[in-house]
Amino acid sequence: MKVHKKWTFWLMFIMSMWFCSGDTDPRDVSAINNLYAALGSPPLTNWVPLGGDPCTQGWQGVLCVNTNITGISLASSNLGGQLGTTLDSFTSIISIDLGGNHIGGTIPANLPPTMRTFLLSENQFTGSIPDLSILSQLTNLSLKKNNLTGQIPDSFQQLGGLISMDLSGNNLSGPLPLSMGNLSSLTTLLLQDNQLTGVLDVLQDLPLTTLNVMNNQFSGPIPPKLLTLPGFRGTGNPFNTTVLPAPPAVSPAGPPDSSPPGDVPPEHTHKQHIDSPVAPDSSTPSKSASNSRTRKTILAAALVVFILLVIVLGLWFGIARFCKRRQARDQVSQSHEKKGEKPKYDDSLPQTQNQVGKGSQKTSTKIPSVSDGDQKRVADVKQFASVAATKDAHSIDMTGIEVSSMSTQPVPPPRHYSNENITLKPFTPTVPATIPTPSFPSYVKSFTVASLQQYTNSFSQDNLIGDGTLGSVYRAELPDGKVVAVKKLNNAAIRRQNEDDFAQLVALISNIRHENIVKLVGYCSEYGQRLIIYEYCNNTTLYDALHVDDESHKKLSWSARVKIALGAAKALEYLHETCQPSVVHKNFKSVNILLDEKFKPLISDSGLAPLLESYTAQSSGGYGAPELELGTYTLQSDVFSFGVVMLELLTGRKSYDSARPRGEQFLARWAIPQLHDIDALSKMVDPSLNGSYPSKSLSRFADIISLCVQAEPEFRPPMSEIVEDLLNMIQRES
């Protein structure tokens, strides 16, 4: 059944390319044909399963700009089926609205990075929300009323333009991800009717106007800023309401039972009453104690407000007094300047002496001595000016409480008095340093996502070379005709490094230069995507030559196999012993050994170890050393993997083959006990060699393998010794 589906997909893709002769971009035609098939070919006006011209034939719900599909709007169209896995094949799509249908399956991980509106509400999607980091242009997301489970992904770092997000009516669980704090444009967030837990603190600094978190499992106190939102809804959560709110800003002369200012959402007030225990009879001691605590709270709040008002008045009179003194001084100074006289100051003003050096035009001025009361007021004014200058989105009143109605201009610091006119620079608030952009090496070519889409035909299946541990690799042809290989890192690899780390990784790879290692051509880091561009090897891999391609397998003579082992050993020797610091490969296997037309080996994925997750010897596909079970990976672990590759060259078997008997599935386990048995060794050799190998060479080859695959890492030789042993073996043969 799987084979049938695979051939059906490719047949439809090829035929769609044949029929794409209209005005619509053929890549978009192919993408919409695939979507139509995944949806089950529903009866939509003018839609056809193969080819067609959506932009000129008026396909129902399809929006176009020039020759590109930019939108699909099919809300409430009784659609079923699934979305498929090729949505990212659309080249310029901006909006997808498929809400109110019966579409099932999971939301695909491969989404178009150009999308701004993505509406899948009221369908039957299951599984978890995919990584959204690629959608850096997204402004409107709605996945409400589906059957989504799991946690909300921590992938909002690049979604600063998202304005509205609706995830309500699902079965989402877990806390809100920290990256939600990066949604600097979010005004509407709907999370009601889920199983979300944790606190709401990550949302408190967002520019929200509407927030609905009803009927979840949120706990902790509600941040005060969220309570002031006009559209806050929070009932149905076990919020901790025992924590006292901030003191209400009411006049001390007001009645003790007056309500605090500010609009508290009705449902929050109702929630507080529901969560509280049932009130006992008024005659019980508990009632009296509660009333006593309430009176104490009100008195404390009134006292705090009174103290704040006193401080405000003190600061006000202090500032007024200084302003009057400054005005008087300026008037006296101006009067004397008009008469050409040297100004004289009132004795009541603080005085100081000038020290003027002979022949110098610079004046040194001392700070005046002021009274203790004046010093305190000056300090208070300075402190207030500093606080006011550091506020960004709000200003503060004289009590230090944030308000939104006051001017955000900083208060200038008080001027000092002396017997000279002093020109003071206006107070300039400290501007936070801008975040430096990642420093990619300038000598490495930078590519854009748009250009790579063009060079790979939108990362089409025709250009797919293969899928690896870190992502997919595509063939790309540059405008100058040069062919390169583009490794498109998957989301798991991207999450393991920030952009600064990726810049350092690119710099590291660019410095790895060896004749047996694939060379770096460039990189791409845009829209949350990361891609690495390598030189292209147009032949095959060692894995395919040994286990897939019969024609290549026939060309693998014993001499060719020994030379492949030598070239690969030299590459590891360079990484381990020449590079400073040493570079551990961590993913050395036959599929990462490329072969050119002359079967010269080229090692790929060198330097990408930081992107790999930890794995065990069991999960490494038969290449993992025993110490991986202890969570350690060293240079000597690479040596073990190299030994397994040599075993593949010797036997023609895969490192792990589930089709073989249980005792022979892991190549290393099966072969190691037989490496020193000459009779068993001759039976292990790849039958395709037909005995065309020197017996002494075979024995020496097996000896090198046995050194590499020893259980204890410290007993494995360094790669330089292995290179020397292989060179000696070749020289003896010649």
XYZ file of C-alpha atoms in Angstrom:
734
model
C 0.000 0.000 0.000
C 2.846 2.418 0.851
C 4.565 1.637 -2.453
C 1.321 2.310 -4.314
C 0.905 5.710 -2.619
C 4.501 6.607 -3.350
C 4.164 5.880 -7.062
C 0.818 7.683 -7.197
C 2.434 10.800 -5.700
C 5.301 10.832 -8.172
C 2.995 10.135 -11.119
C 0.752 13.044 -10.148
C 3.777 15.319 -9.656
C 5.265 14.500 -13.065
C 1.944 14.804 -14.877
C 1.213 18.117 -13.148
C 4.503 19.460 -14.462
C 3.514 18.386 -17.993
C 0.185 20.164 -17.803
C 1.540 23.352 -16.195
C 1.544 25.384 -19.389
C -0.671 28.250 -18.210
C 0.133 31.618 -16.644
C 0.362 30.384 -13.050
C 3.826 29.594 -11.721
C 4.309 25.835 -12.322
C 5.643 25.413 -8.783
C 2.419 26.822 -7.345
C 0.367 24.634 -9.689
C 2.218 21.568 -8.470
C 1.744 22.627 -4.839
C -1.992 23.216 -5.192
C -2.422 19.926 -7.084
C -0.772 18.131 -4.165
C -3.004 19.974 -1.678
C -6.086 19.053 -3.728
C -5.101 15.387 -3.681
C -4.424 15.460 0.082
C -7.856 17.001 0.698
C -9.441 14.085 -1.144
C -10.228 15.944 -4.416
C -13.386 17.694 -3.117
C -15.910 19.242 -5.558
C -14.521 22.772 -5.850
C -15.384 25.040 -8.761
C -12.835 24.867 -11.606
C -10.329 22.866 -9.531
C -8.661 20.007 -11.409
C -6.456 17.248 -9.972
C -3.617 17.661 -12.484
C -2.187 20.838 -13.978
C -4.607 23.625 -14.706
C -4.160 27.377 -14.417
C -5.570 28.526 -11.036
C -4.757 32.230 -11.527
C -6.572 32.655 -14.855
C -9.257 29.968 -14.669
C -10.909 31.350 -11.543
C -10.388 28.420 -9.160
C -12.729 28.728 -6.209
C -11.080 30.477 -3.243
C -7.693 30.959 -4.950
C -6.156 34.436 -4.873
C -3.272 35.431 -7.122
C -0.914 38.309 -7.770
C 0.417 38.180 -11.313
C 1.431 34.532 -11.795
C 1.755 33.494 -8.150
C -0.846 32.061 -5.789
C -0.938 34.360 -2.753
C -4.011 33.100 -0.909
C -6.396 30.164 -0.466
C -9.730 30.969 1.185
C -12.028 27.962 1.539
C -13.623 28.446 4.953
C -16.748 26.344 5.593
C -16.456 24.492 2.280
C -17.160 21.008 3.669
C -13.573 19.895 3.062
C -12.113 16.683 4.456
C -8.885 14.786 4.015
C -5.575 16.238 5.224
C -3.180 19.058 4.365
C -0.372 16.869 3.079
C 3.298 17.686 3.510
C 4.036 20.056 0.626
C 2.544 23.376 1.731
C 6.026 24.862 1.754
C 6.156 24.324 -2.009
C 4.029 27.454 -2.522
C 6.438 30.180 -3.526
C 4.571 33.344 -2.461
C 1.476 32.354 -0.518
C 0.467 34.860 2.152
C -2.904 33.645 3.448
C -4.474 30.225 4.054
C -8.019 30.121 5.482
C -9.479 26.620 5.788
C -11.534 27.147 8.936
C -14.882 25.481 9.564
C -14.201 22.268 7.642
C -13.548 18.619 8.548
C -9.849 18.393 7.720
C -7.969 15.902 9.901
C -4.488 14.551 10.416
C -1.674 16.636 11.837
C -0.663 20.168 10.971
C 2.387 19.788 8.712
C 5.767 20.952 9.939
C 6.785 22.223 6.491
C 4.976 25.544 6.285
C 5.579 28.365 3.789
C 7.799 31.055 5.391
C 5.962 33.786 3.437
C 2.643 33.166 5.226
C 1.027 35.983 7.217
C -2.466 34.604 7.891
C -2.952 30.954 8.863
C -6.501 29.984 9.866
C -7.353 26.321 10.560
C -10.033 26.780 13.231
C -12.926 24.372 13.765
C -11.469 21.341 12.013
C -10.398 17.906 13.242
C -6.622 18.295 13.465
C -4.813 16.092 15.967
C -1.274 15.888 17.291
C 0.717 18.860 18.524
C 1.271 22.357 17.208
C 4.333 22.282 14.932
C 7.383 24.520 15.278
C 6.259 27.981 14.145
C 9.657 29.697 14.121
C 9.825 29.626 10.318
C 6.724 31.869 10.073
C 8.544 35.099 10.857
C 5.999 37.164 8.866
C 2.930 35.711 10.575
C 0.356 38.226 11.858
C -2.798 36.144 12.420
C -2.953 32.523 13.661
C -6.112 30.595 14.550
C -6.134 26.898 15.479
C -9.175 26.980 17.756
C -11.629 24.121 18.240
C -9.506 21.243 17.011
C -8.164 18.210 18.867
C -4.607 19.437 19.349
C -2.625 18.082 22.288
C 0.774 18.547 23.897
C 2.517 21.768 24.859
C 2.575 25.024 22.982
C 5.954 24.980 21.189
C 8.650 27.347 22.422
C 9.134 28.850 18.957
C 7.933 32.457 19.095
C 11.358 34.130 19.112
C 11.024 35.301 15.502
C 7.270 36.095 15.550
C 7.449 39.718 16.654
C 4.809 40.708 14.085
C 2.095 38.327 15.342
C -0.991 40.376 16.270
C -3.710 37.810 16.986
C -3.457 34.161 18.120
C -6.370 31.849 18.949
C -5.539 28.404 20.364
C -8.768 27.953 22.314
C -10.929 24.862 22.450
C -8.178 22.230 22.220
C -6.490 19.873 24.698
C -3.213 21.736 25.033
C -1.311 21.274 28.284
C 1.815 22.423 30.057
C 3.027 25.954 30.860
C 3.206 28.883 28.492
C 6.585 28.950 26.694
C 9.025 31.712 27.630
C 9.365 32.800 24.002
C 5.812 34.188 24.174
C 7.435 37.171 25.838
C 8.862 38.070 22.401
C 5.411 38.650 20.849
C 5.860 42.418 20.915
C 2.856 43.102 18.630
C 0.341 40.665 20.134
C -2.951 42.354 21.065
C -5.356 39.367 21.104
C -4.587 36.023 22.759
C -7.295 33.393 23.249
C -6.326 30.273 25.234
C -9.602 29.323 26.907
C -10.888 25.761 27.249
C -7.551 23.910 27.335
C -5.528 22.191 30.090
C -2.727 24.767 30.308
C -0.849 25.116 33.597
C 1.687 27.394 35.253
C 1.504 31.171 35.680
C 0.744 34.093 33.367
C 3.863 36.153 34.142
C 5.290 35.739 30.637
C 2.329 37.699 29.236
C 2.399 40.697 31.562
C 4.572 42.971 29.372
C 2.820 42.264 26.065
C 0.641 44.982 24.432
C -2.490 42.878 24.935
C -5.992 44.322 24.832
C -7.853 40.982 24.850
C -6.756 37.961 26.883
C -8.986 34.951 27.565
C -7.555 32.127 29.693
C -10.820 30.766 31.089
C -11.211 27.111 32.010
C -7.569 26.069 32.243
C -5.314 25.077 35.150
C -3.371 28.321 35.566
C -2.232 29.068 39.114
C -0.371 31.726 41.033
C -1.471 35.349 41.382
C -2.671 37.148 38.258
C -0.140 39.854 37.272
C -1.662 43.282 38.077
C -1.066 44.548 34.533
C -3.286 41.802 33.120
C -6.107 42.679 35.502
C -6.302 46.139 33.948
C -6.896 44.792 30.444
C -10.398 45.667 29.200
C -10.770 42.216 27.643
C -9.346 40.006 30.393
C -11.249 36.768 31.106
C -9.883 34.368 33.689
C -12.603 32.388 35.438
C -12.326 28.643 35.750
C -8.677 28.611 36.908
C -7.266 27.818 40.365
C -5.573 31.209 40.678
C -4.015 31.966 44.064
C -6.193 34.850 45.272
C -4.840 34.876 48.828
C -1.981 37.164 47.812
C -2.907 40.740 48.665
C -3.060 43.114 45.689
C -1.036 46.314 45.544
C -2.284 49.097 47.869
C -5.200 50.938 46.217
C -4.472 54.543 45.245
C -7.410 56.190 47.063
C -7.627 59.363 49.029
C -7.170 58.877 52.792
C -10.244 60.965 53.315
C -12.424 58.541 51.376
C -14.802 56.103 53.078
C -13.153 52.937 54.346
C -15.409 50.681 52.310
C -14.948 52.497 48.992
C -13.891 50.372 46.033
C -10.351 50.701 44.725
C -9.949 52.567 41.441
C -9.364 50.765 38.175
C -11.594 48.490 36.200
C -11.318 44.974 37.531
C -12.968 42.478 35.166
C -16.249 41.185 36.593
C -15.333 37.583 36.072
C -12.155 37.970 38.160
C -14.177 39.475 41.010
C -16.622 36.625 40.709
C -13.785 34.117 40.768
C -12.470 35.526 43.999
C -15.848 34.977 45.656
C -16.154 31.450 44.317
C -12.687 30.409 45.429
C -13.173 31.839 48.923
C -14.620 29.654 51.673
C -18.250 30.069 52.612
C -18.640 33.030 54.929
C -19.608 32.017 58.485
C -22.297 33.615 60.552
C -21.644 37.216 61.681
C -21.633 36.176 65.321
C -18.625 33.855 64.946
C -15.089 34.885 65.933
C -13.895 34.247 62.349
C -16.147 37.015 61.078
C -14.769 39.421 63.669
C -11.182 38.501 62.837
C -11.873 38.986 59.143
C -13.368 42.443 59.761
C -10.372 43.348 61.921
C -7.944 42.347 59.180
C -9.949 44.354 56.652
C -9.829 47.497 58.849
C -6.081 47.072 59.368
C -5.542 46.697 55.639
C -7.531 49.859 54.889
C -5.689 51.833 57.598
C -2.328 50.620 56.290
C -3.258 51.613 52.751
C -4.426 55.032 53.908
C -1.192 55.555 55.842
C 0.894 54.635 52.808
C -1.045 57.056 50.600
C -0.678 59.828 53.188
C 3.091 59.320 53.376
C 3.297 59.395 49.590
C 1.344 62.644 49.452
C 3.689 64.208 52.013
C 6.676 63.203 49.908
C 5.012 64.629 46.803
C 4.327 67.954 48.498
C 7.876 68.087 49.861
C 9.351 67.499 46.441
C 6.995 70.042 44.887
C 7.915 72.818 47.326
C 11.604 71.911 47.042
C 11.531 72.211 43.267
C 9.554 75.477 43.441
C 12.080 76.954 45.849
C 14.988 76.049 43.640
C 13.242 77.464 40.582
C 12.602 80.776 42.414
C 16.256 81.018 43.494
C 17.450 80.296 39.989
C 15.115 82.925 38.540
C 16.339 85.519 41.037
C 19.949 84.761 40.270
C 19.373 84.999 36.523
C 17.612 88.345 36.891
C 20.498 89.782 38.948
C 23.023 88.430 36.456
C 21.194 89.934 33.488
C 20.835 93.305 35.225
C 24.561 93.569 35.896
C 25.472 92.397 32.433
C 23.461 95.250 30.924
C 25.400 97.758 33.045
C 28.746 96.132 32.226
C 29.283 95.365 35.914
C 30.400 92.191 37.553
C 27.380 90.521 39.098
C 26.906 90.574 42.832
C 24.932 87.885 44.538
C 22.539 87.991 47.386
C 24.056 86.786 50.631
C 21.179 84.379 51.019
C 22.343 82.409 47.984
C 25.133 79.841 48.329
C 28.516 81.316 47.350
C 31.801 79.907 46.056
C 35.112 81.246 44.849
C 36.554 81.021 41.348
C 40.063 79.847 40.659
C 41.254 81.244 37.349
C 44.717 80.318 36.170
C 46.892 83.032 34.694
C 46.932 83.090 30.901
C 44.157 80.527 30.770
C 40.610 81.033 29.564
C 39.221 77.955 31.347
C 37.352 78.382 34.603
C 37.293 75.739 37.320
C 34.062 75.778 39.270
C 33.411 74.091 42.609
C 30.048 72.683 43.565
C 28.434 75.051 46.063
C 27.908 74.152 49.658
C 24.241 73.959 50.501
C 22.271 73.302 53.597
C 21.346 69.808 54.694
C 17.741 70.366 53.691
C 18.747 71.579 50.242
C 21.098 68.629 49.771
C 18.270 66.203 50.523
C 15.954 67.961 48.073
C 18.619 67.965 45.375
C 19.175 64.238 45.915
C 15.423 63.615 45.748
C 15.099 65.579 42.523
C 18.079 63.750 40.976
C 16.611 60.402 41.937
C 13.241 61.351 40.471
C 14.850 62.541 37.229
C 16.830 59.319 36.916
C 13.742 57.152 37.445
C 11.706 59.195 34.981
C 14.373 58.971 32.310
C 14.608 55.180 32.454
C 10.900 54.527 31.879
C 10.121 53.584 28.328
C 6.480 52.950 27.544
C 5.043 54.710 30.636
C 5.844 57.729 32.739
C 5.629 58.009 36.505
C 3.979 60.451 38.807
C 5.687 61.985 41.837
C 4.851 58.971 43.967
C 6.745 56.600 41.673
C 3.531 54.890 40.532
C 3.347 54.274 36.780
C 0.664 56.158 34.892
C 0.011 56.511 31.182
C -1.332 60.050 31.048
C 1.820 61.979 32.001
C 4.538 63.157 29.671
C 7.488 60.853 29.252
C 9.962 63.743 29.073
C 12.681 63.374 31.736
C 12.938 65.981 34.494
C 16.229 67.933 34.185
C 18.611 67.774 37.142
C 18.904 70.830 39.456
C 21.478 73.439 38.555
C 24.335 74.283 40.909
C 24.970 77.836 41.991
C 28.230 79.749 41.804
C 29.432 83.245 41.019
C 29.775 82.318 37.313
C 27.128 81.620 34.709
C 27.276 77.871 34.044
C 25.848 76.380 30.850
C 24.514 72.931 31.648
C 23.893 70.306 28.988
C 20.327 69.001 28.957
C 19.818 65.690 30.719
C 20.027 62.795 28.264
C 18.527 59.470 29.359
C 20.667 56.400 28.989
C 19.840 54.584 25.762
C 20.115 50.804 26.023
C 22.812 49.340 23.859
C 21.491 47.728 20.711
C 21.812 43.993 20.471
C 24.756 43.239 18.197
C 23.991 41.288 15.073
C 25.648 37.884 14.771
C 29.119 38.218 13.255
C 29.225 35.763 10.370
C 32.626 35.617 8.658
C 32.698 38.142 5.816
C 34.710 35.827 3.575
C 31.912 33.217 3.509
C 29.173 33.829 0.935
C 25.746 34.611 2.359
C 22.654 33.376 0.507
C 19.027 34.470 0.904
C 16.109 32.078 1.337
C 14.528 33.494 -1.814
C 17.633 32.815 -3.902
C 17.967 29.261 -2.588
C 14.298 28.622 -3.349
C 14.994 29.733 -6.893
C 18.146 27.617 -7.238
C 16.429 24.484 -5.862
C 13.070 24.987 -7.598
C 11.455 25.702 -4.211
C 13.244 22.722 -2.655
C 11.370 20.385 -4.948
C 11.436 16.625 -4.604
C 13.260 16.450 -7.926
C 16.225 18.198 -6.347
C 16.164 16.241 -3.083
C 19.448 14.383 -2.685
C 18.661 12.766 0.641
C 17.477 13.115 4.232
C 19.990 12.956 7.065
C 20.153 13.289 10.832
C 20.305 17.086 10.687
C 17.976 17.739 7.762
C 17.426 17.370 4.040
C 20.006 17.993 1.313
C 19.005 19.503 -2.047
C 20.786 19.982 -5.345
C 20.992 23.645 -6.373
C 22.268 25.259 -9.546
C 23.675 28.778 -9.166
C 23.273 31.447 -11.868
C 26.864 30.874 -13.026
C 26.058 27.201 -13.666
C 27.897 25.893 -10.608
C 26.074 23.081 -8.803
C 26.078 23.006 -4.991
C 24.460 20.952 -2.241
C 22.137 22.789 0.172
C 21.676 21.241 3.630
C 18.405 22.567 5.084
C 18.701 22.085 8.841
C 15.623 20.657 10.527
C 13.879 22.337 13.457
C 15.505 20.063 16.042
C 18.979 21.089 14.864
C 18.017 24.781 14.724
C 16.732 24.771 18.307
C 20.087 23.584 19.668
C 21.833 26.839 18.771
C 21.029 30.523 18.712
C 22.115 32.677 15.788
C 25.386 33.716 17.417
C 26.291 30.052 17.890
C 25.389 29.378 14.269
C 27.672 32.226 13.149
C 30.527 30.677 15.108
C 29.708 27.281 13.601
C 29.896 28.720 10.071
C 33.260 30.285 10.912
C 34.523 26.922 12.200
C 33.387 24.993 9.119
C 34.878 27.610 6.785
C 38.313 26.977 8.310
C 38.136 23.199 7.762
C 40.050 22.662 4.522
C 41.269 19.246 3.497
C 41.270 17.361 0.223
C 39.122 14.597 1.759
C 36.550 16.883 3.404
C 33.622 18.530 1.624
C 34.253 22.278 1.324
C 31.873 24.976 2.531
C 30.448 27.315 -0.125
C 28.160 29.519 1.963
C 25.317 29.749 4.445
C 21.829 31.191 4.888
C 20.214 32.485 8.073
C 16.856 34.134 7.394
C 13.242 33.890 8.568
C 14.168 31.400 11.275
C 15.750 29.026 8.744
C 19.380 27.931 8.644
C 20.979 26.350 5.642
C 24.560 25.316 4.862
C 25.771 25.234 1.259
C 28.523 22.777 0.311
C 30.351 21.857 -2.841
C 28.494 19.229 -4.827
C 29.703 15.660 -5.299
C 27.922 14.236 -8.336
C 28.721 10.557 -7.901
C 27.404 8.671 -4.870
C 27.963 7.889 -1.208
C 29.911 4.965 0.198
C 26.668 3.631 1.704
C 24.927 3.583 -1.678
C 27.977 2.119 -3.400
C 28.113 -0.747 -0.882
C 24.446 -1.429 -0.242
C 22.232 0.164 -2.934
C 23.836 0.817 -6.312
C 24.945 -2.428 -7.958
C 26.934 -0.655 -10.677
C 28.989 1.270 -8.138
C 29.395 -1.852 -6.028
C 31.042 -3.661 -8.917
C 33.653 -0.884 -9.134
C 34.643 -1.284 -5.491
C 37.735 -3.443 -5.921
C 39.877 -4.333 -2.914
C 42.385 -1.662 -3.856
C 39.621 0.944 -4.167
C 38.274 0.013 -0.739
C 41.682 0.357 0.913
C 42.174 3.779 -0.713
C 38.731 4.893 0.489
C 39.673 3.838 4.027
C 42.966 5.731 3.766
C 41.326 8.938 2.504
C 38.691 8.828 5.253
C 41.391 8.173 7.859
C 43.373 11.189 6.652
C 40.277 13.354 7.001
C 39.716 12.266 10.606
C 43.421 12.692 11.326
C 43.162 16.287 10.106
C 40.084 16.987 12.255
C 41.540 15.353 15.371
C 45.197 16.326 15.239
C 45.674 19.273 12.880
C 42.673 21.476 13.643
C 43.097 23.657 16.724
C 41.056 23.057 18.738
C 40.390 19.472 17.706
C 37.122 18.804 15.872
C 35.120 15.735 16.826
C 32.907 14.513 13.992
C 30.316 12.562 16.009
C 28.402 11.451 12.901
C 31.000 9.435 11.006
C 29.256 6.790 8.918
C 29.275 5.485 5.353
C 26.332 7.658 4.299
C 28.422 10.746 5.143
C 31.349 9.614 2.973
C 30.827 10.964 -0.549
C 32.661 9.456 -3.517
C 33.641 11.416 -6.610
C 34.039 9.965 -10.121
C 37.405 8.458 -9.169
C 36.003 7.076 -5.897
C 37.999 9.572 -3.876
C 36.294 9.907 -0.443
C 34.977 13.275 0.774
C 33.694 13.466 4.372
C 30.554 15.531 4.926
C 28.998 17.020 8.096
C 32.424 17.867 9.538
C 32.120 20.425 12.343
C 28.381 19.938 12.862
C 28.676 18.005 16.124
C 27.108 20.887 18.190
C 23.868 20.406 16.229
C 23.578 16.713 17.079
C 21.631 15.408 20.031
C 23.128 12.836 22.322
C 22.460 9.236 21.382
C 23.357 5.785 22.605
C 25.236 2.960 20.967
C 21.890 1.252 20.376
C 20.354 4.264 18.603
C 23.397 5.170 16.492
C 22.686 2.680 13.744
C 25.537 0.386 14.735
C 28.290 3.027 14.587
C 28.245 4.025 18.258
C 31.079 3.166 20.643
C 30.282 1.452 23.978
C 31.059 4.597 26.019
C 28.034 6.319 24.485
C 25.920 4.399 26.979
C 27.681 6.428 29.702
C 26.872 9.707 27.963
C 30.437 10.440 26.789
C 31.711 11.068 23.275
C 35.380 11.767 22.515
C 37.780 11.687 19.589
C 38.263 7.997 20.293
C 34.551 7.455 19.717
C 35.130 8.680 16.153
C 37.887 6.045 15.862
C 35.366 3.324 16.771
C 32.955 4.590 14.097
C 35.797 4.548 11.574
C 36.428 0.900 12.467
C 32.781 0.070 11.736
C 33.080 1.762 8.319
C 36.150 -0.390 7.638
C 34.046 -3.434 8.547
C 31.483 -2.320 5.933
C 34.286 -2.102 3.359
C 35.536 -5.548 4.372
C 32.225 -7.420 4.501
C 29.879 -5.434 2.274
C 27.323 -5.586 5.116
C 25.378 -2.698 6.677
C 26.349 -1.457 10.141
C 22.870 -2.505 11.281
C 20.570 -4.760 9.299
C 17.270 -5.789 10.884
C 16.665 -8.282 8.071
C 19.520 -10.513 9.249
C 19.328 -13.069 12.091
C 19.322 -11.544 15.544
C 22.963 -12.358 16.266
C 24.122 -10.747 13.010
C 22.073 -7.539 12.991
C 24.794 -5.344 14.537
C 27.851 -5.690 12.298
C 30.454 -4.827 14.964
C 29.109 -7.313 17.514
C 29.012 -10.072 14.944
C 32.397 -9.406 13.325
C 34.730 -8.445 16.194
C 35.066 -11.994 17.666
C 36.008 -13.358 14.225
C 38.650 -10.813 13.176
C 41.586 -12.962 14.413
C 40.260 -16.237 13.040
C 41.751 -16.615 9.540
C 39.118 -19.125 8.412
C 36.214 -17.059 9.742
C 37.768 -13.905 8.295
C 37.873 -15.321 4.785
C 34.173 -16.131 5.068
C 33.363 -12.606 6.230
C 34.802 -10.904 3.130
C 32.337 -9.338 0.691
C 31.441 -12.134 -1.762
C 31.409 -9.648 -4.651
C 35.226 -9.464 -4.424
C 35.413 -13.081 -5.635
C 38.654 -13.668 -3.719
C 40.474 -10.874 -5.595
C 42.563 -9.632 -2.687
C 45.961 -10.474 -1.147
C 45.523 -12.637 1.935
C 48.203 -10.709 3.844
C 46.519 -7.425 3.016
C 43.209 -8.818 4.261
C 44.825 -9.883 7.533
C 46.471 -6.476 8.080
C 43.178 -4.729 7.270
C 41.434 -6.861 9.912
C 44.173 -6.060 12.455
C 43.624 -2.311 11.987
C 39.885 -2.803 12.434
C 40.383 -4.739 15.670
C 42.472 -1.853 17.060
C 39.775 0.691 16.212
C 36.816 -1.185 17.706
C 38.296 -2.059 21.102
C 35.840 -1.663 23.950
C 38.062 0.641 26.007
C 38.549 4.093 24.367
C 42.073 4.533 25.754
C 43.273 1.432 23.913
C 42.188 2.695 20.498
C 45.055 4.263 18.528
C 45.018 7.887 17.316
C 44.093 8.426 13.682
C 47.682 9.301 12.744
C 48.750 5.733 13.612
C 45.884 4.297 11.599
C 46.911 6.400 8.585
C 50.484 5.163 8.946
C 49.345 1.529 9.171
C 47.189 1.856 6.036
C 50.038 3.535 4.121
C 52.407 0.751 5.093
C 49.865 -1.830 3.983
C 49.507 -0.184 0.565
C 53.266 0.103 0.117
C 53.754 -3.587 0.877
C 51.114 -4.515 -1.672
C 52.811 -2.462 -4.350
